[in-house]
PDB file of C-alpha atoms in Angstrom:
ATOM      1  CA  MET A   1      67.381 106.643 134.182  1.00 75.00           C
ATOM      2  CA  ALA A   2      68.377 105.818 130.589  1.00 76.00           C
ATOM      3  CA  GLU A   3      71.399 108.071 130.980  1.00 78.00           C
ATOM      4  CA  LYS A   4      72.541 106.161 134.095  1.00 77.00           C
ATOM      5  CA  ALA A   5      72.114 102.840 132.276  1.00 73.00           C
ATOM      6  CA  LYS A   6      74.178 104.145 129.379  1.00 73.00           C
ATOM      7  CA  GLN A   7      76.868 105.359 131.773  1.00 74.00           C
ATOM      8  CA  ARG A   8      76.865 102.033 133.660  1.00 73.00           C
ATOM      9  CA  ALA A   9      77.389 100.123 130.398  1.00 74.00           C
ATOM     10  CA  SER A  10      80.763 101.829 130.044  1.00 74.00           C
ATOM     11  CA  PHE A  11      81.949 100.705 133.501  1.00 79.00           C
ATOM     12  CA  ARG A  12      84.554  97.959 133.648  1.00 78.00           C
ATOM     13  CA  LEU A  13      82.660  95.296 135.565  1.00 78.00           C
ATOM     14  CA  THR A  14      83.682  92.008 133.954  1.00 84.00           C
ATOM     15  CA  ASN A  15      86.905  90.251 134.841  1.00 86.00           C
ATOM     16  CA  VAL A  16      88.802  88.210 132.249  1.00 86.00           C
ATOM     17  CA  SER A  17      91.623  86.003 133.446  1.00 88.00           C
ATOM     18  CA  SER A  18      94.130  83.392 132.397  1.00 90.00           C
ATOM     19  CA  LYS A  19      96.673  81.271 134.240  1.00 94.00           C
ATOM     20  CA  LEU A  20     100.345  81.789 133.435  1.00 94.00           C
ATOM     21  CA  SER A  21     103.554  80.099 134.501  1.00 96.00           C
ATOM     22  CA  ARG A  22     105.972  81.986 136.743  1.00 96.00           C
ATOM     23  CA  ASN A  23     108.284  82.603 133.780  1.00 96.00           C
ATOM     24  CA  GLU A  24     105.388  83.973 131.726  1.00 95.00           C
ATOM     25  CA  VAL A  25     104.329  86.273 134.570  1.00 95.00           C
ATOM     26  CA  GLU A  26     107.892  87.531 134.990  1.00 96.00           C
ATOM     27  CA  ALA A  27     108.147  88.227 131.253  1.00 96.00           C
ATOM     28  CA  LEU A  28     104.744  89.959 131.305  1.00 95.00           C
ATOM     29  CA  ASP A  29     105.644  92.085 134.315  1.00 95.00           C
ATOM     30  CA  SER A  30     108.981  92.990 132.783  1.00 95.00           C
ATOM     31  CA  LEU A  31     107.366  94.109 129.534  1.00 94.00           C
ATOM     32  CA  ALA A  32     104.649  96.069 131.351  1.00 94.00           C
ATOM     33  CA  LYS A  33     107.289  97.797 133.483  1.00 94.00           C
ATOM     34  CA  LYS A  34     109.365  98.544 130.386  1.00 94.00           C
ATOM     35  CA  ARG A  35     106.308 100.239 128.866  1.00 91.00           C
ATOM     36  CA  GLY A  36     105.582 102.135 132.083  1.00 93.00           C
ATOM     37  CA  GLN A  37     102.240 100.463 132.802  1.00 93.00           C
ATOM     38  CA  GLN A  38     100.708  98.405 135.564  1.00 94.00           C
ATOM     39  CA  ARG A  39     100.162  94.749 134.665  1.00 93.00           C
ATOM     40  CA  GLY A  40      96.353  95.007 134.516  1.00 92.00           C
ATOM     41  CA  GLU A  41      96.343  98.104 132.334  1.00 91.00           C
ATOM     42  CA  PHE A  42      98.991  96.590 130.072  1.00 92.00           C
ATOM     43  CA  ILE A  43      96.936  93.409 129.597  1.00 93.00           C
ATOM     44  CA  ARG A  44      93.774  95.458 129.006  1.00 91.00           C
ATOM     45  CA  ARG A  45      95.553  97.530 126.330  1.00 89.00           C
ATOM     46  CA  LEU A  46      96.835  94.354 124.621  1.00 90.00           C
ATOM     47  CA  ILE A  47      93.315  92.914 124.501  1.00 89.00           C
ATOM     48  CA  LEU A  48      91.686  96.119 123.267  1.00 86.00           C
ATOM     49  CA  ASP A  49      94.392  96.648 120.627  1.00 82.00           C
ATOM     50  CA  GLU A  50      93.873  93.105 119.364  1.00 82.00           C
ATOM     51  CA  LEU A  51      90.092  93.568 119.207  1.00 84.00           C
ATOM     52  CA  THR A  52      90.536  96.818 117.291  1.00 79.00           C
ATOM     53  CA  ARG A  53      93.034  95.213 114.935  1.00 72.00           C
ATOM     54  CA  GLU A  54      90.602  92.375 114.241  1.00 69.00           C
ATOM     55  CA  LYS A  55      87.827  94.840 113.268  1.00 73.00           C
ATOM     56  CA  ASP A  56      89.994  96.931 110.974  1.00 67.00           C
ATOM     57  CA  GLU A  57      91.261  96.110 107.540  1.00 74.00           C
ATOM     58  CA  PRO A  58      94.506  94.157 107.381  1.00 77.00           C
ATOM     59  CA  THR A  59      97.585  96.177 108.235  1.00 78.00           C
ATOM     60  CA  ALA A  60     101.338  95.882 108.250  1.00 84.00           C
ATOM     61  CA  SER A  61     103.756  97.611 110.567  1.00 88.00           C
ATOM     62  CA  PRO A  62     105.359 100.853 109.431  1.00 90.00           C
ATOM     63  CA  GLU A  63     108.720  99.084 109.549  1.00 93.00           C
ATOM     64  CA  LEU A  64     107.555  96.337 107.191  1.00 93.00           C
ATOM     65  CA  SER A  65     106.041  98.939 104.868  1.00 94.00           C
ATOM     66  CA  GLU A  66     109.364 100.774 104.694  1.00 95.00           C
ATOM     67  CA  ILE A  67     111.323  97.567 104.117  1.00 96.00           C
ATOM     68  CA  VAL A  68     108.935  96.614 101.307  1.00 95.00           C
ATOM     69  CA  GLY A  69     109.277 100.139  99.891  1.00 95.00           C
ATOM     70  CA  ILE A  70     113.060  99.822  99.822  1.00 96.00           C
ATOM     71  CA  ARG A  71     112.779  96.402  98.187  1.00 96.00           C
ATOM     72  CA  LEU A  72     110.425  97.765  95.515  1.00 95.00           C
ATOM     73  CA  MET A  73     112.687 100.731  94.876  1.00 95.00           C
ATOM     74  CA  LEU A  74     115.809  98.601  94.590  1.00 95.00           C
ATOM     75  CA  THR A  75     114.110  96.126  92.279  1.00 94.00           C
ATOM     76  CA  ASN A  76     112.862  98.882  90.000  1.00 93.00           C
ATOM     77  CA  VAL A  77     116.175 100.765  89.960  1.00 94.00           C
ATOM     78  CA  LEU A  78     118.686  97.919  89.827  1.00 94.00           C
ATOM     79  CA  LYS A  79     117.151  95.951  86.946  1.00 91.00           C
ATOM     80  CA  PRO A  80     117.460  98.778  84.411  1.00 90.00           C
ATOM     81  CA  LEU A  81     120.968  99.547  85.652  1.00 92.00           C
ATOM     82  CA  ALA A  82     121.971  95.876  85.407  1.00 93.00           C
ATOM     83  CA  THR A  83     120.793  95.761  81.786  1.00 93.00           C
ATOM     84  CA  GLY A  84     122.784  98.866  80.882  1.00 93.00           C
ATOM     85  CA  GLN A  85     119.881 101.322  80.719  1.00 92.00           C
ATOM     86  CA  LYS A  86     120.220 104.848  82.008  1.00 90.00           C
ATOM     87  CA  ILE A  87     117.796 106.162  84.579  1.00 91.00           C
ATOM     88  CA  THR A  88     116.897 109.802  84.192  1.00 92.00           C
ATOM     89  CA  PRO A  89     115.864 111.886  87.200  1.00 93.00           C
ATOM     90  CA  GLU A  90     112.295 111.878  85.859  1.00 94.00           C
ATOM     91  CA  VAL A  91     112.220 108.077  85.642  1.00 92.00           C
ATOM     92  CA  PHE A  92     113.647 107.805  89.149  1.00 93.00           C
ATOM     93  CA  ASP A  93     111.012 110.239  90.459  1.00 93.00           C
ATOM     94  CA  GLY A  94     108.319 108.143  88.748  1.00 93.00           C
ATOM     95  CA  ILE A  95     109.656 105.002  90.398  1.00 94.00           C
ATOM     96  CA  MET A  96     109.555 106.691  93.792  1.00 94.00           C
ATOM     97  CA  VAL A  97     105.960 107.850  93.252  1.00 94.00           C
ATOM     98  CA  GLU A  98     104.916 104.284  92.366  1.00 94.00           C
ATOM     99  CA  VAL A  99     106.759 102.852  95.364  1.00 95.00           C
ATOM    100  CA  LYS A 100     104.990 105.283  97.704  1.00 94.00           C
ATOM    101  CA  LYS A 101     101.624 104.296  96.198  1.00 93.00           C
ATOM    102  CA  ARG A 102     102.184 100.547  96.358  1.00 94.00           C
ATOM    103  CA  LYS A 103     104.376  99.844  99.381  1.00 94.00           C
ATOM    104  CA  ARG A 104     101.556  99.640 101.924  1.00 91.00           C
ATOM    105  CA  ALA A 105      99.457  97.236  99.854  1.00 92.00           C
ATOM    106  CA  VAL A 106     102.469  95.027  99.125  1.00 94.00           C
ATOM    107  CA  ALA A 107     103.449  95.100 102.812  1.00 93.00           C
ATOM    108  CA  VAL A 108      99.932  93.976 103.805  1.00 90.00           C
ATOM    109  CA  GLU A 109     100.140  91.125 101.271  1.00 91.00           C
ATOM    110  CA  THR A 110     103.551  90.177 102.650  1.00 91.00           C
ATOM    111  CA  GLN A 111     102.226  90.258 106.236  1.00 88.00           C
ATOM    112  CA  GLN A 112      99.282  88.040 105.285  1.00 86.00           C
ATOM    113  CA  ASP A 113     101.615  85.591 103.524  1.00 87.00           C
ATOM    114  CA  LEU A 114     103.793  85.449 106.632  1.00 85.00           C
ATOM    115  CA  GLU A 115     100.767  84.819 108.859  1.00 82.00           C
ATOM    116  CA  ARG A 116      99.574  81.970 106.595  1.00 84.00           C
ATOM    117  CA  ALA A 117     102.985  80.275 106.568  1.00 78.00           C
TER     118      ALA A 117
END
C-alpha cells in the first residue's frame, strides 16, 4: 500500500494554467514546434527547468562564460603589450590557466549584475 502511495505521488495530477493573448500563444506554439515538442510538454519543461535553476547555485550560460573568458584574456594580454612588455609563452600559458579558473565565477557575477540592473 505504501508503495502504491509513493507511485501515485509521482503522477501528474495537478493542472497549472495561465491566460495568454493570441499573439503570445502563437509565439509559444512556434517556439515549441521549433524545439520539436508539444505545447504542454514544452511549458512543463520550462517550469521544471526554472524550478531547478532556482534551487541550484547561480549560473551563467556557457556563451557568457566564454565571452567573459575572452574579455579576461584580452585584458591580461593587451595591457602588457600596450606598455611595451614582452609576453613569454610561459606567461601566456599562466594567463590562460587563470582565465580558465576565473571565467565562470566572473560570468556568474556579470549575470547577477545584469539581472539586478
